CSV table of C-alpha atoms in Angstrom, one decimal:
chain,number,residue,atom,x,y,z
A,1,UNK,CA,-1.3,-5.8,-15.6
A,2,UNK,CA,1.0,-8.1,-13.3
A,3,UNK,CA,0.0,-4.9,-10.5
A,4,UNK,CA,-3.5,-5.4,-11.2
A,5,UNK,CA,-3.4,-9.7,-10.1
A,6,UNK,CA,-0.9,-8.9,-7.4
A,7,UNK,CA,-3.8,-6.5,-5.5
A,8,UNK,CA,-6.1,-9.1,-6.3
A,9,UNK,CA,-4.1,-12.0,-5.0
A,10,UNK,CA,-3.5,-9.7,-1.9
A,11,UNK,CA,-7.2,-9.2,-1.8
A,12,UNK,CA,-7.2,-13.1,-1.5
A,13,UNK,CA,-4.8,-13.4,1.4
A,14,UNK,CA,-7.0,-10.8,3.1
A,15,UNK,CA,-10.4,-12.6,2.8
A,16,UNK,CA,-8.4,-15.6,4.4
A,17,UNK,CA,-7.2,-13.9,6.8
A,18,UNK,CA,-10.8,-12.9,7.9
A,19,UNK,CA,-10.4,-9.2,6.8
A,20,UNK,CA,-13.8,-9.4,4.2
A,21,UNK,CA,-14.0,-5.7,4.2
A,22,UNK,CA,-10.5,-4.9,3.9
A,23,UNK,CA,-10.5,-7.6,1.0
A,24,UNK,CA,-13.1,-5.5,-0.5
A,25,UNK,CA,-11.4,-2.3,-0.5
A,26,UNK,CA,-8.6,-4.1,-2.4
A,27,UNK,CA,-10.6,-5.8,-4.9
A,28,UNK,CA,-12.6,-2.3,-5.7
A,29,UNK,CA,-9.9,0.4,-5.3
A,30,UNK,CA,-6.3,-1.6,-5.6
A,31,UNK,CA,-7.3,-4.1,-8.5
A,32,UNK,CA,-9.3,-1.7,-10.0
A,33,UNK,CA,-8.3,2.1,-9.9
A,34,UNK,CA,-4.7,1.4,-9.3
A,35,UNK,CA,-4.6,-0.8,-12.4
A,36,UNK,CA,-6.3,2.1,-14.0
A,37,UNK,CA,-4.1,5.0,-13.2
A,38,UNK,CA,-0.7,2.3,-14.1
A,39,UNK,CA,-2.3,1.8,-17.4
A,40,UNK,CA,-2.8,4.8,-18.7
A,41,UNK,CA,0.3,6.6,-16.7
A,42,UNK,CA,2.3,4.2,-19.1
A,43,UNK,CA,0.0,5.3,-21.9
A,44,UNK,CA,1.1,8.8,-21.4
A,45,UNK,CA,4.7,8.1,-21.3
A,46,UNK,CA,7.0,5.8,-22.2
A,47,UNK,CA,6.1,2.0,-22.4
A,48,UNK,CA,9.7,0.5,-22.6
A,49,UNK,CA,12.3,0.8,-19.7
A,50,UNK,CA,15.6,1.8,-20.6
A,51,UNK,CA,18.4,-0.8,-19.8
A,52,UNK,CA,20.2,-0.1,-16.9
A,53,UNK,CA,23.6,1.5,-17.5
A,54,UNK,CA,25.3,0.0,-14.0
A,55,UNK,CA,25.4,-3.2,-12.5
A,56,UNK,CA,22.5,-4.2,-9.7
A,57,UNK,CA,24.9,-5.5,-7.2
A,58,UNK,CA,24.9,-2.5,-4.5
A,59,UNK,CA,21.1,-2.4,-4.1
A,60,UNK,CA,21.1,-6.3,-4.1
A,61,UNK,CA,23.7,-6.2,-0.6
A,62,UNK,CA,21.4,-3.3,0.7
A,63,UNK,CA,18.0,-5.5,0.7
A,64,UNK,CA,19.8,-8.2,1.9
A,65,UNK,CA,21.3,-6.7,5.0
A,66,UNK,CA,17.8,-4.8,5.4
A,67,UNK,CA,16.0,-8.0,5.0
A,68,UNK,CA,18.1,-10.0,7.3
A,69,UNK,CA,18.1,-6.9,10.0
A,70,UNK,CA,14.1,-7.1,9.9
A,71,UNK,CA,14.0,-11.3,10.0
A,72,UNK,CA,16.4,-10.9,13.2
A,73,UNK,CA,13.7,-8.5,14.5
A,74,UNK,CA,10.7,-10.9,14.2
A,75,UNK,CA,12.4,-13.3,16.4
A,76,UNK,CA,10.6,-12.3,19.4
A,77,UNK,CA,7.5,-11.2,18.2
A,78,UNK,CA,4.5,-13.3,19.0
A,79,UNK,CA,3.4,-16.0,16.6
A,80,UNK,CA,0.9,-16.1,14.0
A,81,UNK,CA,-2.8,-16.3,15.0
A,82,UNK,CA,-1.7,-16.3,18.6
A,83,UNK,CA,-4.5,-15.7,20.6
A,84,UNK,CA,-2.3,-14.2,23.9
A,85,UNK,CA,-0.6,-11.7,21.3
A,86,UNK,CA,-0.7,-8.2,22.9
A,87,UNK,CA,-2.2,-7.2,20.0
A,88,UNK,CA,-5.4,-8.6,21.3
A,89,UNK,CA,-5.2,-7.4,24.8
A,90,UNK,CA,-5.5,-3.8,24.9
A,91,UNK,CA,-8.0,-1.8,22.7
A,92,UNK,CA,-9.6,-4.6,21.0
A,93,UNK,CA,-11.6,-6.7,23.4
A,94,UNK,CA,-13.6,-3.9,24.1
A,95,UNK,CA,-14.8,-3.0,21.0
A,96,UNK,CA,-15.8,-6.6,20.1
A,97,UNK,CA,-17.8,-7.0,23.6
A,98,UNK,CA,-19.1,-3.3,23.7
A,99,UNK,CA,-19.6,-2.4,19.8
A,100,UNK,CA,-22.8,-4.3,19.2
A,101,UNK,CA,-24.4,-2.7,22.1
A,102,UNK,CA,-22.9,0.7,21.8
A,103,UNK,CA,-23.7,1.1,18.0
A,104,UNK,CA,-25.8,-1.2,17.2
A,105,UNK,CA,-24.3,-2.5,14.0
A,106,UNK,CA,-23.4,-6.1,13.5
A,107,UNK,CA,-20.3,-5.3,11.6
A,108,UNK,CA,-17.5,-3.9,14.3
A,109,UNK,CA,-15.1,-2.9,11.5
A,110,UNK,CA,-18.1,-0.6,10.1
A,111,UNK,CA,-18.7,0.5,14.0
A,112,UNK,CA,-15.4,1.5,14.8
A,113,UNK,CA,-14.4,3.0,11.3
A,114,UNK,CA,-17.7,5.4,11.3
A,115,UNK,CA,-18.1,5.7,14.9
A,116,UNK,CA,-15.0,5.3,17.1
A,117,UNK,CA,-12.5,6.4,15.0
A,118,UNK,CA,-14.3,9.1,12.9
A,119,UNK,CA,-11.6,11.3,13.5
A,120,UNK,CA,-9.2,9.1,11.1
A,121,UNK,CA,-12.3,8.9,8.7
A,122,UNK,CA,-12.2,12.3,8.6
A,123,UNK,CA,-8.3,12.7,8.2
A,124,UNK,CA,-8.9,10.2,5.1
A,125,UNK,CA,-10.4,12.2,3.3
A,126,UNK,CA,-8.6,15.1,3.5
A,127,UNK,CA,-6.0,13.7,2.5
A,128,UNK,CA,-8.0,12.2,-0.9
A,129,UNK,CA,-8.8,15.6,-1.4
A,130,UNK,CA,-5.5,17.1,-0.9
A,131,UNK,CA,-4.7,14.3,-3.4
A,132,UNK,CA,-7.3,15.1,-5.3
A,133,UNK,CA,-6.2,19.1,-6.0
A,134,UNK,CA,-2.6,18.0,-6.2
A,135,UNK,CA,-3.5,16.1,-9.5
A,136,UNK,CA,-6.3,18.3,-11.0
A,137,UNK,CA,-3.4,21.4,-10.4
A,138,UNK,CA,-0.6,19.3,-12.1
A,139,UNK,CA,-2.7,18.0,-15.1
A,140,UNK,CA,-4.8,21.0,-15.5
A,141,UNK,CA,-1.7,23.5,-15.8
A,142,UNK,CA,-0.7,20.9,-18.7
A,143,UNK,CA,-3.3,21.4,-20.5
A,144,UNK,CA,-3.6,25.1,-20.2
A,145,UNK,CA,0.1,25.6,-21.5
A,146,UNK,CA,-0.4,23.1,-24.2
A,147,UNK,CA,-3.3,24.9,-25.2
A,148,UNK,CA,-1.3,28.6,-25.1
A,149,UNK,CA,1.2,27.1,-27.0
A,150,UNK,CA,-0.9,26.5,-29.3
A,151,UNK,CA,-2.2,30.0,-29.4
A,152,UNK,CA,1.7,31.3,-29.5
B,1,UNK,CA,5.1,-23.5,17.2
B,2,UNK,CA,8.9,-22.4,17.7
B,3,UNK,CA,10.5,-20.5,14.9
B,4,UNK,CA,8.3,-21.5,12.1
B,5,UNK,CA,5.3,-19.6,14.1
B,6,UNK,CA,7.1,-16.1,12.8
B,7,UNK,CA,6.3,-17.5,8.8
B,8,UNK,CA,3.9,-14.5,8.4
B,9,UNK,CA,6.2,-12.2,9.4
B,10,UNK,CA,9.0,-13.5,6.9
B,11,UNK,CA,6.5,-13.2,4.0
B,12,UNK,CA,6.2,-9.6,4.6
B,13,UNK,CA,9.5,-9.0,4.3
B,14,UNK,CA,10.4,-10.9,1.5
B,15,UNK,CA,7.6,-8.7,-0.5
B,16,UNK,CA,8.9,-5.7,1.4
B,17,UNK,CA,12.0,-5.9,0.4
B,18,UNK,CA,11.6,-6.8,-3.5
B,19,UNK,CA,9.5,-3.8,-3.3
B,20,UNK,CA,12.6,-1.9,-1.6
B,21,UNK,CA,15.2,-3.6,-4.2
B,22,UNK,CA,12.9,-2.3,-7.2
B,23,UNK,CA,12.9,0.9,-5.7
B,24,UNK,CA,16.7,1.6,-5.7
B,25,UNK,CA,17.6,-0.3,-8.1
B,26,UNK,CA,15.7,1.1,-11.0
B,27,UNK,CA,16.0,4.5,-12.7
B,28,UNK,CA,12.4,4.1,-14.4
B,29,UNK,CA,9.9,6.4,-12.8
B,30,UNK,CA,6.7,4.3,-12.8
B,31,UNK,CA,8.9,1.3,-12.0
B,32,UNK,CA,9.7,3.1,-8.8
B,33,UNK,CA,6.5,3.8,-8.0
B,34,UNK,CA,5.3,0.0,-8.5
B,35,UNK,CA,8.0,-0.8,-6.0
B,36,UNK,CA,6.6,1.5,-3.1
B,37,UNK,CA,3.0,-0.1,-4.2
B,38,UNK,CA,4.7,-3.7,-3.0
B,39,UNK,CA,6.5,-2.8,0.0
B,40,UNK,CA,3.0,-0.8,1.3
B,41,UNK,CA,0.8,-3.8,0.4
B,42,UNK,CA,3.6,-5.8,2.3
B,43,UNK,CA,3.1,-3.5,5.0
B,44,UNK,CA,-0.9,-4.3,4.7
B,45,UNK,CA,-0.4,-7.6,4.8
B,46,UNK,CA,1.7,-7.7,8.1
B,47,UNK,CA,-0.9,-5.7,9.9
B,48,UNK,CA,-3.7,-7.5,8.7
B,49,UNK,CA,-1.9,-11.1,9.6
B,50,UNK,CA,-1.6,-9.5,13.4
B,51,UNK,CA,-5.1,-9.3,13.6
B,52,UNK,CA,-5.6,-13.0,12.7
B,53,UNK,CA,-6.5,-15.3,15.5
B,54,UNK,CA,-6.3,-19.4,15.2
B,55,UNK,CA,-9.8,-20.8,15.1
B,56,UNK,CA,-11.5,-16.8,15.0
B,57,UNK,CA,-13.8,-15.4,12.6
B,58,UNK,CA,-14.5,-12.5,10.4
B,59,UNK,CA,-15.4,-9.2,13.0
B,60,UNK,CA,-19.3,-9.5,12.7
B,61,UNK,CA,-21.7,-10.7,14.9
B,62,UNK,CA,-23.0,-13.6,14.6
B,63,UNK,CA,-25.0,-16.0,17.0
B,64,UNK,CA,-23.0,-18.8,18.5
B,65,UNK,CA,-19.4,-17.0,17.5
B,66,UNK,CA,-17.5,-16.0,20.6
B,67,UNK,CA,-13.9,-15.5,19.0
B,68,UNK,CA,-13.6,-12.8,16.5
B,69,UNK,CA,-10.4,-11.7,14.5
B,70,UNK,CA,-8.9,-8.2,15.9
B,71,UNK,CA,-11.2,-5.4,14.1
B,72,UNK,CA,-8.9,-2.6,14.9
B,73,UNK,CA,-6.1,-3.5,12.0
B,74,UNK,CA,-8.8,-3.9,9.7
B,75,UNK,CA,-10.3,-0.6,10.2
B,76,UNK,CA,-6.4,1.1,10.2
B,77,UNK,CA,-5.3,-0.5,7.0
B,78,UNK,CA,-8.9,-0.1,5.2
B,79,UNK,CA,-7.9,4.1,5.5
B,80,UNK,CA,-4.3,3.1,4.7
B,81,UNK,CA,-5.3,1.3,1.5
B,82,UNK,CA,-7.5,4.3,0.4
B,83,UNK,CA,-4.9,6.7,0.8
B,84,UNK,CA,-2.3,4.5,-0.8
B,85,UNK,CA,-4.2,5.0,-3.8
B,86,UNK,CA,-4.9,8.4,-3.5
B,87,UNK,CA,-0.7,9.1,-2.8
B,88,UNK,CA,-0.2,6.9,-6.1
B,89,UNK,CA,-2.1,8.7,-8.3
B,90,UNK,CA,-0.5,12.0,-6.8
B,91,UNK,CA,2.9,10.5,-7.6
B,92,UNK,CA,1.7,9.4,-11.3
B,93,UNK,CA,0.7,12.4,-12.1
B,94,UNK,CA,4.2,14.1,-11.0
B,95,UNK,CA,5.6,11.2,-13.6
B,96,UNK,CA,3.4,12.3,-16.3
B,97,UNK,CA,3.9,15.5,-15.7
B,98,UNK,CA,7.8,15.0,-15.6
B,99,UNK,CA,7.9,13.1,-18.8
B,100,UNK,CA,6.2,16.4,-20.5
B,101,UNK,CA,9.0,18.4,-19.2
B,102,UNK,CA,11.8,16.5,-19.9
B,103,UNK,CA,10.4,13.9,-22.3
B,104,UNK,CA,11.9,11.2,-20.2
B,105,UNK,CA,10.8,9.2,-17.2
B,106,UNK,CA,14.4,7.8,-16.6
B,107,UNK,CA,16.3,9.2,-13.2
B,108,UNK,CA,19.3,9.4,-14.9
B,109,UNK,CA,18.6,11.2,-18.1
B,110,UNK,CA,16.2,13.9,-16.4
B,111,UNK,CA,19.6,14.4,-14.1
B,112,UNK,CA,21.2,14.6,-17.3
B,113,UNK,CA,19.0,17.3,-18.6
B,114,UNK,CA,19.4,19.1,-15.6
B,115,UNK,CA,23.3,19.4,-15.8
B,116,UNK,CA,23.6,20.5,-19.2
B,117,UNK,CA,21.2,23.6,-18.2
């Protein structure tokens, strides 16, 4: 439940950050099949965690030397919303002047998913369909030997 | 803006790395995989704060809008959201399919299990 309002809140931070379709995708498919799939993953097995037989502590000094390796790396990466970022220099400039005319669609995340970078599209969803068969094959075979253990 | 221009940055790795801590330091299957869910919406979130630009809008054209927000991370993380889900619902179904074998969802029983074979 918590999962479901933290991909919603994150939905939130997206739309603010001027991402509307990416804020979308995270309202439709993170707050809402994710939360789905949780829910009844925990339906189909235990609901309760176990407590913990050992103490916390290692993983606790391993986050906190990871955490303060990564804040030492940010130190000389361009600030936030900074317009001179090389972020913005290279690739990007061209599909915001050239998209509209190229493609002709007003939206230039729409142009460059479906258009530019089809190839990626195309990855995508392979890789929901490799998904896909991964999960029909290891709930399917479940049922089939549930069901010939029945017949045994 | 000095140091406190990096803020977005620091977010992201404070959710990355409680996402990181629940990873190792639980033995709980789904809890595990609710802990890779953070640190790769942290992830989204530092690549979608890159594209941000002060004073810029959403990527579609509009008349009188000259500044737009960087498209490209939008269009990278909308694929990488999609087959986030599509990888957690893989890794689910290994947990429920786990918990049938060894009745358990808890690392260290299932290693357990495994031993006394």
């Amino acid at each position: 439940m918590l999962f479901g309002i933290y991909s919603l809140l994150s939905a939130g931070i997206f739309l603010v950050l001027d991402a509307l379709d990416v804020a979308f995708i995270e309202a439709a498919v993170g707050a809402g099949i994710s939360t789905v799939l949780m829910l009844s993953t925990l339906a189909l097995t235990e609901r309760k965690e176990k407590e913990p037989r050992h103490k916390a502590v290692l993983p606790l000094l391993v986050v906190l030397v990871t955490g303060a390796a990564l804040v030492y790396g940010t130190l000389d990466m361009p600030d936030f919303g900074d317009p001179k970022a090389p972020v913005h220099q290279h690739v990007a400039p061209r599909y915001i002047q050239q998209s509209p005319a190229e493609i002709g669609v007003p939206n230039m995340v729409t142009s460059v998913l479906a258009s530019y970078r089809g190839y990626d599209t195309l990855g995508e969803v392979t890789v929901i369909f490799t998904a896909g068969v991964g999960v029909l094959a290891l709930i399917a075979d479940r049922r089939r030997t549930r069901r010939r253990r029945r017949r045994g | 803006m000095g140091i406190l221009g990096h803020y977005n940055y620091w977010i992201v790795i404070f959710l990355m790395m409680v996402g990181f801590y629940i990873v190792i330091s639980h033995g709980n299957l789904v809890k595990k995989i609710v802990g890779l869910n953070i640190f790769q919406a942290s992830v989204f979130i530092l690549y979608i704060s890159m594209g941000k630009i002060h004073g810029g809008t959403a990527p579609i054209v509009a008349e009188g809008v000259s500044r737009y927000s960087n498209p490209l991370p939008h269009v990278l993380i909308l694929t990488a959201i999609v087959v986030g889900v599509a990888t957690t619902a893989l890794g689910l179904a290994l947990v429920v399919r786990i918990n049938e074998a060894y009745g358990t969802v808890e690392e260290d029983e299932i290693h357990a299990k495994d031993s006394s074979l």
